[in-house]
Coordinates of C-alpha atoms in Angstrom, one line a residue:
Chain P
X204 CA -9.4 -7.5 0.9
X205 CA -8.2 -10.7 3.7
X206 CA -4.9 -11.2 5.3
X207 CA -2.0 -13.4 3.9
X208 CA 0.2 -15.7 6.3
X209 CA 2.6 -13.0 5.9
X210 CA 0.3 -10.6 7.5
X211 CA 1.0 -11.9 10.8
X212 CA 4.5 -11.0 10.7
X213 CA 3.7 -7.3 10.1
X214 CA 0.9 -7.4 12.8
X215 CA 3.2 -8.5 15.2
X216 CA 6.1 -6.6 14.3
X217 CA 3.8 -3.2 14.5
X218 CA 2.4 -4.3 17.6
X219 CA 5.9 -5.1 19.3
X220 CA 7.0 -1.6 18.3
X221 CA 3.8 -0.4 19.6
X222 CA 4.5 -2.3 23.2
X223 CA 7.7 -0.7 23.6
X224 CA 6.6 2.7 22.8
X225 CA 3.7 2.3 25.2
X226 CA 5.3 1.5 28.2
X227 CA 8.7 1.0 29.8
X228 CA 7.7 -2.1 31.9
X229 CA 9.2 -4.8 30.7
X230 CA 6.6 -7.1 32.5
X231 CA 4.0 -5.6 31.2
X232 CA 5.7 -5.7 27.5
X233 CA 5.9 -9.1 28.1
X234 CA 2.0 -9.8 28.8
X235 CA 1.0 -7.3 26.1
X236 CA 3.2 -9.7 23.5
X237 CA 1.3 -12.8 25.1
X238 CA -2.0 -11.2 24.7
X239 CA -1.5 -10.3 21.2
X240 CA -0.1 -13.9 20.6
X241 CA -3.1 -15.1 22.1
X242 CA -5.4 -12.9 19.9
X243 CA -3.7 -14.1 16.8
X244 CA -3.9 -17.9 17.9
X245 CA -7.6 -17.3 17.6
X246 CA -8.6 -14.9 15.1
X247 CA -5.8 -15.0 12.4
X248 CA -7.7 -16.8 9.7
X249 CA -8.0 -16.6 5.9
X250 CA -11.0 -14.4 6.5
X251 CA -9.6 -11.7 8.7
X252 CA -9.2 -8.4 7.3
X253 CA -5.8 -6.5 8.1
X254 CA -7.1 -3.5 9.1
X255 CA -9.5 -5.3 11.7
X256 CA -7.1 -7.4 12.9
X257 CA -4.9 -4.1 13.3
X258 CA -8.0 -2.3 15.2
X259 CA -8.0 -5.3 17.8
X260 CA -4.6 -5.6 18.2
X261 CA -4.3 -1.8 19.1
X262 CA -7.2 -2.1 21.4
X263 CA -5.3 -5.2 23.3
X264 CA -2.1 -3.1 23.3
X265 CA -3.8 0.0 24.6
X266 CA -5.7 -2.1 27.5
X267 CA -2.7 -3.9 28.6
X268 CA -0.4 -1.2 28.9
X269 CA -2.7 1.2 30.2
X270 CA -1.5 3.6 27.4
X271 CA -4.4 5.2 25.6
X272 CA -2.2 6.5 22.7
X273 CA 1.5 5.3 22.3
X274 CA 2.1 7.1 19.1
X275 CA 1.3 10.5 20.8
X276 CA 4.7 11.8 20.4
X277 CA 5.5 10.1 17.1
X278 CA 2.4 12.2 15.4
X279 CA 3.2 15.2 17.1
X280 CA 6.7 14.9 15.3
X281 CA 5.0 14.0 12.3
X282 CA 3.0 16.7 11.9
X283 CA 5.8 19.3 12.7
X284 CA 8.0 17.8 10.3
X285 CA 5.5 17.9 7.6
X286 CA 4.4 21.4 8.1
X287 CA 8.0 22.5 7.7
X288 CA 7.9 20.7 4.3
X289 CA 4.4 22.1 3.5
X290 CA 5.4 25.4 1.9
X291 CA 7.7 23.6 -0.4
X292 CA 5.0 21.3 -1.5
X293 CA 2.4 23.8 -1.8
X294 CA 4.5 25.5 -4.4
X295 CA 4.7 22.4 -6.7
X296 CA 0.6 22.3 -6.6
X297 CA 0.5 26.5 -7.0
X298 CA 3.1 26.2 -10.1
X299 CA 0.5 24.3 -12.1
X300 CA -1.5 26.6 -14.2
X301 CA -4.7 24.5 -15.3
X302 CA -7.1 23.5 -13.0
X303 CA -6.8 19.7 -13.9
X304 CA -3.1 19.8 -13.2
X305 CA -3.5 21.4 -10.1
X306 CA -5.8 18.6 -9.1
X307 CA -3.4 16.0 -10.4
X308 CA -0.4 17.3 -8.2
X309 CA -2.6 17.8 -5.4
X310 CA -3.2 14.0 -5.7
X311 CA 0.1 12.9 -6.0
X312 CA 1.1 15.0 -2.8
X313 CA -1.6 13.6 -1.1
X314 CA -0.2 10.2 -2.1
X315 CA 3.3 10.9 -1.1
X316 CA 2.0 12.1 2.0
X317 CA 0.9 8.7 2.8
X318 CA 4.6 7.6 2.6
X319 CA 5.1 9.2 5.9
X320 CA 4.4 6.0 8.2
X321 CA 6.2 4.5 11.3
X322 CA 7.2 0.9 11.6
X323 CA 6.1 -1.3 8.5
X324 CA 9.1 -3.7 8.1
X325 CA 10.7 -2.9 5.2
X326 CA 9.2 0.3 4.7
X327 CA 12.0 2.9 5.6
X328 CA 11.1 6.4 4.9
X329 CA 13.3 9.5 6.1
X330 CA 11.3 12.5 5.6
X331 CA 14.6 14.0 4.0
X332 CA 13.7 11.7 0.9
X333 CA 10.6 13.4 0.1
X334 CA 12.2 15.4 -2.7
X335 CA 12.9 12.2 -4.2
X336 CA 9.4 10.7 -3.7
X337 CA 7.7 14.0 -5.0
X338 CA 10.0 13.6 -8.3
X339 CA 9.3 9.8 -8.3
X340 CA 5.4 10.5 -7.9
X341 CA 4.6 10.2 -11.4
X342 CA 6.6 7.4 -12.2
X343 CA 5.6 5.5 -9.4
X344 CA 2.0 5.8 -10.2
X345 CA 1.5 2.2 -10.5
X346 CA -2.4 2.8 -11.2
X347 CA -3.6 6.0 -12.5
X348 CA -7.1 6.9 -12.4
X349 CA -6.9 10.4 -11.6
X350 CA -8.7 11.7 -14.5
X351 CA -11.4 9.8 -13.8
X352 CA -11.6 10.8 -10.1
X353 CA -11.1 14.7 -11.5
X354 CA -14.3 13.8 -13.7
X355 CA -16.5 12.5 -10.5
X356 CA -14.9 15.7 -8.3
X357 CA -16.6 18.0 -10.7
X358 CA -19.8 16.3 -10.4
X359 CA -19.7 16.4 -6.7
X360 CA -21.6 18.9 -4.6
X361 CA -20.6 17.0 -1.2
X362 CA -17.4 15.3 -0.8
X363 CA -16.1 13.1 2.2
X364 CA -12.5 12.8 2.7
X365 CA -11.1 10.3 4.7
X366 CA -8.0 11.1 6.5
X367 CA -5.0 8.6 7.1
X368 CA -1.8 9.2 9.3
X369 CA -0.6 12.2 11.3
X370 CA 1.8 14.3 9.0
X371 CA 0.1 13.2 5.8
X372 CA -3.0 15.0 6.9
X373 CA -0.9 18.4 6.3
X374 CA -0.7 17.4 2.7
X375 CA -4.1 16.4 2.5
X376 CA -5.0 20.4 3.1
X377 CA -3.8 20.9 -0.7
X378 CA -6.1 18.3 -2.0
X379 CA -9.3 19.2 0.0
X380 CA -8.7 23.0 -1.4
X381 CA -8.4 21.7 -5.0
X382 CA -11.7 20.0 -4.5
X383 CA -13.5 22.9 -3.0
X384 CA -12.0 25.1 -6.2
X385 CA -14.0 22.7 -8.2
X386 CA -17.1 23.6 -6.6
X387 CA -17.6 20.9 -3.6
X388 CA -18.3 21.0 0.2
X389 CA -15.6 19.2 1.3
X390 CA -16.0 17.4 5.0
X391 CA -13.2 15.6 6.4
X392 CA -13.3 12.7 8.8
X393 CA -10.4 12.0 11.2
X394 CA -10.3 8.8 13.4
X395 CA -12.5 9.0 16.7
X396 CA -9.9 7.8 18.7
X397 CA -6.1 7.0 18.8
X398 CA -5.1 4.3 16.6
X399 CA -1.6 3.5 15.2
X400 CA -0.4 6.7 14.0
X401 CA -3.5 7.8 12.5
X402 CA -4.7 11.3 12.6
X403 CA -7.4 12.4 15.1
X404 CA -8.8 15.8 15.6
X405 CA -5.9 16.7 17.5
X406 CA -3.8 16.4 14.3
X407 CA -6.8 17.8 12.2
X408 CA -5.8 20.9 14.6
X409 CA -2.2 20.6 14.2
X410 CA -2.4 20.3 10.5
X411 CA -4.4 23.5 9.6
X412 CA -7.0 21.2 7.8
X413 CA -9.8 22.7 10.2
X414 CA -9.2 26.3 9.0
X415 CA -9.4 24.6 5.1
X416 CA -12.4 22.1 5.2
X417 CA -15.9 23.1 5.1
X418 CA -16.5 20.8 8.2
X419 CA -14.1 18.2 10.4
X420 CA -16.0 15.2 11.7
X421 CA -14.5 11.7 13.4
X422 CA -15.2 8.6 12.3
X423 CA -16.7 7.9 15.7
X424 CA -14.7 4.9 16.4
X425 CA -10.7 4.1 17.3
X426 CA -10.6 1.7 14.0
X427 CA -8.1 1.2 11.1
X428 CA -9.9 1.8 8.1
X429 CA -13.7 1.8 7.8
X430 CA -15.5 -0.2 10.5
X431 CA -19.4 0.8 9.6
X432 CA -20.9 -1.2 12.7
X433 CA -18.7 1.2 14.9
X434 CA -19.0 4.6 13.4
X435 CA -21.2 7.3 14.7
X436 CA -24.3 8.3 13.2
X437 CA -22.9 11.7 12.3
X438 CA -20.3 9.8 10.2
X439 CA -22.6 7.2 8.4
X440 CA -25.3 10.5 7.6
X441 CA -22.5 12.2 5.6
X442 CA -20.9 9.1 4.2
X443 CA -24.7 8.4 3.3
X444 CA -25.1 11.8 1.3
X445 CA -21.7 12.4 -0.1
X446 CA -21.4 12.4 -4.0
X447 CA -17.5 11.1 -3.8
X448 CA -15.7 9.7 -1.1
X449 CA -11.8 10.4 -1.4
X450 CA -10.0 7.6 1.1
X451 CA -6.6 7.5 2.1
X452 CA -4.3 4.9 2.7
X453 CA -4.0 1.3 3.1
X454 CA -6.4 0.6 5.8
X455 CA -8.9 2.1 4.2
X456 CA -8.5 0.6 0.8
X457 CA -8.4 -3.0 3.0
X458 CA -11.7 -2.2 4.6
X459 CA -13.5 -0.6 1.6
X460 CA -12.6 -3.5 -0.7
X461 CA -14.8 -5.7 1.7
X462 CA -17.7 -3.5 1.3
X463 CA -20.5 -3.1 -1.6
X464 CA -19.7 0.3 -3.1
X465 CA -22.5 2.0 -4.7
X466 CA -21.1 5.4 -5.5
X467 CA -17.4 6.5 -6.1
X468 CA -14.7 6.3 -3.9
X469 CA -11.4 7.3 -4.5
X470 CA -8.5 5.4 -3.2
X471 CA -5.1 7.1 -2.6
X472 CA -2.0 5.1 -1.2
X473 CA 1.0 3.6 -1.5
X474 CA 1.4 0.0 -1.4
X475 CA 3.6 -0.4 1.5
X476 CA 3.4 -4.1 2.0
X477 CA 3.1 -7.2 -0.7
X478 CA -0.2 -8.7 0.4
X479 CA -1.7 -5.0 -0.4
X480 CA 0.3 -4.6 -3.8
X481 CA -0.5 -8.1 -4.8
X482 CA -4.3 -7.4 -4.1
X483 CA -4.3 -4.3 -6.6
X484 CA -1.6 -6.5 -8.9
X485 CA 1.2 -3.7 -8.5
X486 CA 4.6 -4.2 -7.2
X487 CA 5.1 -2.9 -3.7
X488 CA 6.5 0.3 -3.4
X489 CA 4.1 2.1 -5.8
X490 CA 1.4 4.9 -5.7
X491 CA -2.3 3.9 -6.2
X492 CA -5.2 6.4 -7.5
X493 CA -8.2 4.4 -8.3
X494 CA -11.6 4.9 -8.6
X495 CA -14.2 2.4 -7.0
X496 CA -16.5 0.8 -7.7
Chain Q
X98 CA 20.9 -14.7 27.4
X99 CA 17.1 -14.3 28.0
X100 CA 14.7 -13.0 25.4
X101 CA 13.7 -9.2 25.2
X102 CA 10.1 -8.4 24.2
X103 CA 11.2 -7.7 20.7
X104 CA 12.6 -11.1 20.0
X105 CA 9.0 -12.4 19.8
X106 CA 8.7 -10.1 16.4
X107 CA 12.0 -12.0 15.0
X108 CA 10.8 -15.3 16.3
X109 CA 7.4 -14.8 14.3
X110 CA 9.1 -13.2 11.4
X111 CA 11.4 -15.9 10.7
X112 CA 8.7 -18.4 11.5
X113 CA 6.3 -16.9 8.7
X114 CA 9.1 -17.0 6.3
X115 CA 9.9 -20.7 7.3
X116 CA 6.1 -21.7 6.8
X117 CA 5.7 -20.0 3.3
X118 CA 9.0 -22.1 2.8
X119 CA 7.6 -25.1 4.0
X120 CA 4.5 -25.6 2.2
X121 CA 2.4 -23.7 -0.5
X122 CA -1.1 -24.9 1.3
X123 CA -2.7 -21.5 2.2
X124 CA -5.1 -23.7 4.8
X125 CA -2.0 -25.0 6.3
X126 CA 0.1 -22.0 6.4
X127 CA -2.5 -20.3 8.5
X128 CA -2.4 -23.3 11.0
X129 CA 0.7 -23.1 11.3
X130 CA 0.9 -19.4 11.8
X131 CA -1.9 -19.9 14.6
X132 CA -0.1 -23.0 16.3
X133 CA 3.3 -20.7 16.2
X134 CA 1.0 -17.8 17.8
X135 CA -0.3 -20.3 20.4
X136 CA 3.2 -21.5 21.6
X137 CA 4.2 -18.1 21.9
X138 CA 1.1 -17.1 24.0
X139 CA 2.0 -19.4 26.6
X140 CA 5.8 -19.7 26.4
X141 CA 7.3 -16.2 25.5
X142 CA 8.3 -15.0 28.8
X143 CA 11.3 -13.1 30.4
X144 CA 12.8 -16.6 31.2
X145 CA 12.8 -17.6 27.9
X146 CA 16.1 -18.2 25.8
X147 CA 16.0 -17.3 21.9
X148 CA 17.5 -20.3 21.0
X149 CA 15.2 -22.7 22.6
X150 CA 12.0 -20.7 21.7
X151 CA 13.5 -20.6 18.0
X152 CA 13.8 -24.7 18.4
X153 CA 10.1 -25.3 19.6
X154 CA 9.1 -22.8 16.9
X155 CA 10.7 -24.8 14.2
X156 CA 9.4 -28.2 15.7
X157 CA 5.8 -26.8 15.5
X158 CA 6.3 -25.8 11.9
X159 CA 7.9 -28.8 10.7
X160 CA 5.0 -30.9 12.3
X161 CA 2.3 -28.7 11.3
X162 CA 3.6 -28.1 7.5
X163 CA 4.7 -32.0 7.3
X164 CA 7.8 -30.6 5.8
X165 CA 11.0 -31.8 7.8
X166 CA 13.6 -29.5 6.0
X167 CA 12.1 -26.3 4.9
X168 CA 15.1 -24.7 4.0
X169 CA 16.8 -27.7 2.4
X170 CA 16.9 -25.7 -0.8
X171 CA 18.3 -22.5 0.6
X172 CA 20.9 -24.4 2.4
X173 CA 22.2 -25.9 -0.8
X174 CA 22.5 -22.8 -2.3
X175 CA 24.4 -21.0 0.5
X176 CA 27.0 -24.2 0.0
X177 CA 27.4 -23.6 -3.6
X178 CA 27.9 -20.3 -3.4
X179 CA 29.9 -20.2 -0.3
X180 CA 32.1 -23.0 -2.5
X181 CA 32.3 -20.3 -5.2
X182 CA 34.1 -17.7 -2.9
X183 CA 36.1 -20.4 -1.2
X184 CA 39.5 -19.9 -3.0
X185 CA 39.5 -16.3 -2.8
X186 CA 39.1 -16.4 1.0
X187 CA 41.6 -19.2 1.4
X188 CA 44.3 -17.2 -0.4
X189 CA 43.2 -14.0 2.2
X190 CA 44.4 -16.8 4.7
X191 CA 47.2 -18.1 3.2
X192 CA 48.7 -15.0 2.4
X193 CA 49.4 -14.2 6.1
X194 CA 53.0 -15.5 6.7
X195 CA 53.0 -16.1 10.7
X196 CA 51.1 -18.6 12.3
X197 CA 49.5 -16.3 14.5
X198 CA 48.2 -13.9 11.7
X199 CA 47.0 -16.8 9.8
X200 CA 45.0 -18.0 12.9
X201 CA 43.6 -14.2 13.3
X202 CA 42.6 -14.4 9.4
X203 CA 40.9 -17.6 9.7
X204 CA 38.7 -16.5 12.8
X205 CA 38.0 -13.5 10.8
X206 CA 36.8 -15.3 7.6
X207 CA 34.7 -17.9 10.1
X208 CA 33.0 -14.7 11.2
X209 CA 32.4 -13.1 8.2
X210 CA 31.1 -16.5 6.8
X211 CA 28.7 -16.5 10.1
X212 CA 26.9 -13.2 8.1
X213 CA 25.6 -15.7 5.5
X214 CA 21.9 -15.9 6.9
X215 CA 18.5 -15.5 6.0
X216 CA 15.5 -14.2 7.3
X217 CA 16.4 -12.3 10.2
X218 CA 14.5 -8.8 9.6
X219 CA 17.0 -5.9 8.9
X220 CA 19.9 -8.0 8.4
X221 CA 20.3 -8.1 4.8
X222 CA 23.2 -9.5 3.1
X223 CA 24.3 -10.3 -0.5
X224 CA 26.8 -13.0 -0.9
X225 CA 28.4 -10.5 -3.5
X226 CA 29.2 -8.0 -0.8
X227 CA 31.5 -10.3 1.0
X228 CA 34.4 -8.3 -0.3
X229 CA 33.3 -5.6 1.9
X230 CA 32.5 -7.7 5.1
X231 CA 36.4 -9.2 4.4
X232 CA 37.8 -5.6 4.1
X233 CA 35.7 -4.5 7.3
X234 CA 36.3 -7.8 9.3
X235 CA 39.1 -6.2 11.5
X236 CA 37.0 -2.9 11.7
X237 CA 33.5 -4.5 12.8
X238 CA 35.9 -6.3 15.3
X239 CA 33.7 -5.0 18.6
X240 CA 35.2 -7.7 20.9
X241 CA 38.7 -8.7 20.1
X242 CA 40.1 -11.8 22.2
X243 CA 41.5 -13.3 19.3
X244 CA 44.8 -13.2 21.0
X245 CA 43.5 -15.0 24.0
X246 CA 41.7 -17.7 22.0
X247 CA 45.0 -18.5 20.1
X248 CA 47.0 -19.2 23.4
X249 CA 44.0 -21.4 24.3
X250 CA 44.5 -23.1 20.8
X251 CA 48.1 -23.5 21.1
X252 CA 47.7 -25.4 24.8
X253 CA 44.6 -27.8 23.5
X254 CA 45.0 -31.2 22.4
X255 CA 41.5 -31.7 21.6
X256 CA 39.2 -29.2 19.9
X257 CA 35.6 -29.2 19.7
X258 CA 34.3 -27.0 16.8
X259 CA 30.2 -26.3 17.0
X260 CA 29.2 -24.7 13.3
X261 CA 26.3 -22.7 12.8
X262 CA 24.6 -22.2 9.3
X263 CA 24.8 -24.1 5.9
X264 CA 27.4 -21.8 3.7
X265 CA 29.2 -20.5 6.5
X266 CA 30.2 -24.2 7.3
X267 CA 32.4 -23.9 4.2
X268 CA 34.8 -20.9 5.6
X269 CA 35.1 -22.7 9.2
X270 CA 37.3 -25.3 6.8
X271 CA 40.0 -22.5 6.8
X272 CA 40.0 -22.1 10.7
X273 CA 39.8 -25.8 11.5
X274 CA 42.9 -26.2 9.7
X275 CA 44.8 -23.7 11.4
X276 CA 43.6 -25.1 14.9
X277 CA 44.9 -28.3 13.5
X278 CA 48.5 -26.5 12.5
X279 CA 48.8 -25.7 16.1
X280 CA 48.8 -29.3 16.8
X281 CA 45.1 -30.2 18.0
X282 CA 42.7 -32.7 17.3
X283 CA 39.6 -30.9 15.7
X284 CA 36.1 -32.7 16.0
X285 CA 33.5 -30.9 14.0
X286 CA 29.7 -30.9 15.8
X287 CA 26.9 -30.3 13.0
X288 CA 23.3 -30.1 14.2
X289 CA 21.8 -33.6 14.6
X290 CA 18.7 -32.6 12.2
X291 CA 17.3 -29.9 10.0
X292 CA 16.8 -26.6 12.3
X293 CA 16.4 -23.4 10.4
X294 CA 19.5 -23.1 7.9
X295 CA 21.8 -24.9 10.3
X296 CA 24.3 -27.2 8.7
X297 CA 23.6 -30.7 9.0
X298 CA 25.6 -33.8 8.0
X299 CA 24.7 -33.2 4.5
X300 CA 26.2 -29.8 4.9
X301 CA 29.1 -31.3 6.1
X302 CA 29.7 -33.5 3.1
X303 CA 28.9 -30.8 0.9
X304 CA 31.2 -28.2 2.1
X305 CA 34.2 -30.3 2.4
X306 CA 34.8 -30.0 6.2
X307 CA 34.3 -34.0 6.2
X308 CA 37.8 -34.4 4.5
X309 CA 39.5 -31.6 6.7
X310 CA 38.5 -32.6 10.3
X311 CA 39.7 -35.2 12.2
X312 CA 36.3 -36.4 12.9
X313 CA 32.6 -34.9 12.3
X314 CA 29.7 -35.6 14.7
X315 CA 26.6 -34.6 15.2
X316 CA 25.0 -32.6 18.1
X317 CA 22.5 -35.8 18.1
X318 CA 19.4 -33.1 18.2
X319 CA 17.8 -30.7 15.9
X320 CA 18.0 -27.9 18.1
X321 CA 19.2 -24.2 17.7
X322 CA 22.4 -23.7 20.1
X323 CA 23.2 -26.1 22.6
X324 CA 20.8 -28.0 24.5
X325 CA 22.5 -30.4 26.8
X326 CA 19.5 -32.1 27.7
X327 CA 19.0 -33.4 24.4
X328 CA 22.5 -34.0 22.8
X329 CA 23.6 -37.3 22.0
X330 CA 25.9 -39.3 24.6
X331 CA 28.7 -39.3 21.7
X332 CA 28.4 -35.4 21.7
X333 CA 28.5 -35.3 25.8
X334 CA 31.5 -37.3 25.9
X335 CA 33.7 -35.3 23.2
X336 CA 32.2 -31.9 25.0
X337 CA 33.3 -33.0 28.0
X338 CA 36.9 -34.1 27.0
X339 CA 37.8 -31.4 24.7
X340 CA 40.3 -28.7 26.0
X341 CA 38.6 -26.2 23.7
X342 CA 35.1 -25.3 22.5
X343 CA 34.9 -23.4 19.4
X344 CA 31.5 -22.2 18.7
X345 CA 29.9 -20.3 16.0
X346 CA 26.7 -18.1 15.8
X347 CA 24.4 -16.4 17.9
X348 CA 22.6 -19.6 18.6
X349 CA 25.3 -20.9 20.6
X350 CA 26.2 -17.4 21.9
X351 CA 22.6 -17.0 23.5
X352 CA 22.5 -21.0 24.9
X353 CA 26.2 -21.2 26.3
X354 CA 25.8 -17.7 28.1
X355 CA 23.1 -19.7 30.3
X356 CA 25.4 -22.4 31.2
X357 CA 28.0 -22.6 33.9
X358 CA 31.2 -22.7 31.8
X359 CA 34.0 -24.4 33.1
X360 CA 36.4 -24.7 30.4
X361 CA 37.6 -22.2 27.3
X362 CA 34.7 -21.6 25.0
X363 CA 35.7 -19.4 22.2
X364 CA 32.6 -17.7 20.8
X365 CA 32.8 -16.5 17.0
X366 CA 29.8 -14.7 15.6
X367 CA 28.0 -11.7 14.1
X368 CA 25.4 -9.2 16.2
X369 CA 22.5 -9.7 14.0
X370 CA 19.8 -8.3 16.3
X371 CA 19.7 -5.4 18.9
X372 CA 19.0 -8.1 22.0
X373 CA 22.0 -10.0 21.3
X374 CA 24.0 -6.9 20.6
X375 CA 22.9 -5.4 23.7
X376 CA 23.7 -8.2 25.7
X377 CA 27.3 -8.2 24.8
X378 CA 27.5 -4.1 25.2
X379 CA 28.2 -3.8 21.4
X380 CA 26.4 -2.2 18.5
X381 CA 24.4 -4.1 16.4
X382 CA 26.1 -5.4 12.9
X383 CA 29.6 -5.9 14.5
X384 CA 31.7 -9.3 14.8
X385 CA 32.7 -10.9 18.0
X386 CA 35.3 -13.0 18.9
X387 CA 34.9 -13.6 22.9
X388 CA 36.6 -16.2 24.9
X389 CA 34.4 -17.4 28.2
X390 CA 34.5 -18.0 30.8

């Protein structure tokens, strides 16, 4: 999907929150703001993809502030809080008797995990409200193609699972487990370097997913969503041979909808902003489980 | 006061809301966003004053979108809603018996009127919640120099009243009346041209303040707050001879705190963002009645 004019407000808002996290030096903060504005003055065009602009924004911020990982602390907090909630969420999945119902519940938990996010304007979330989100997960499911995803998962021998945020990745372990129970090998791919609050290898370790997945790899790059030009050979090989891709979060939804999709991709995410919600023709603040192509 | 790095997010957010109001042409919207970013890349420095940057932002938007008054419609709605609420608010002032208590209540109403505002992030307000704000007006008064302002008003023969937003100006009539009851001539100054949702002569007419005030003039310019270099001779003469200035809203607070103040200026406003709140050393979302110098 392409950017809308209002995406600029969100890109700037998140950028400034990140700049403030990254450095306490006010002069450097102003320099980073100026560089960000200069970048958007040139590159914020109707052909822009929000995920790509987010990637470039973050690289500017990391370079100017000389902080390679502004959300390091917030990511650790997210993982810790998600791990505290995990036993409760796990029970929800395990309380289902049939394989298909367990799969469905694990998908919903993975989507609810995607609600854990920092610094998107108007997207306020308290981890404590997780109970409400779990209760509303079915009702909030504006696009429900979980049954179709289940059928693809049953057929798949090799599945590539693309994670989104730290914290969220803790909940992903439940879906990885259900995918394995259907007979598939599951490779989990985290980001190749720090980018916003996206999960990296460090978060894969902290979340416990390393112990569950058949293999954990990285995308080979610190990009929001999927930037195939930058991905490692290892990642592209895995992406090429997988029978099913599970892609978490808006970043992957933004970039995968720009590619020619030739095999099943399951998008699992929450619509956290109007442009993404409008693209998928659902309201903001809803859950989406969509099978591409 | 000077900008903080986070002011950029607010300047952009309001700018983009305004661009969307101003035109439905997506190409023009992107052009306006790019121009705004280019401007901030150069001019967003630690020496910037938020009100001045807001003025320049709005001039860029009006020029690129070729819409001289993007908030025309919203301002009319604001006036209409405020007029509906006015009899109720007026009764609150009239129910006070002593002159000083009426003055105090009118100040509080004028501040609560300042809560009527569009498009400041995190500053959500429904006109319907006015009752709550009126109830909380005293409790929310983080800086209370109304008694000192009252003493200055009693001494004053000529008062200049600087208005802020459309809608709000309806409530200002109550305080203008109380100032007159203390024996002063009150000149009301609205903005010289459309700028965000600030009141202009059209709003002065619609609000009824034209019938109450001894005189209504304009600042002579479409600037946020006070930009003395741009003001008309008529305005500057009035500003020069007034014994007391009443200045409404954050825009005037931002720009007056940059000037050498040599006579009494009463600032009446709501702290709608962190940088202004921090400058006045009070929390965000509080009421301020402060006498300068």
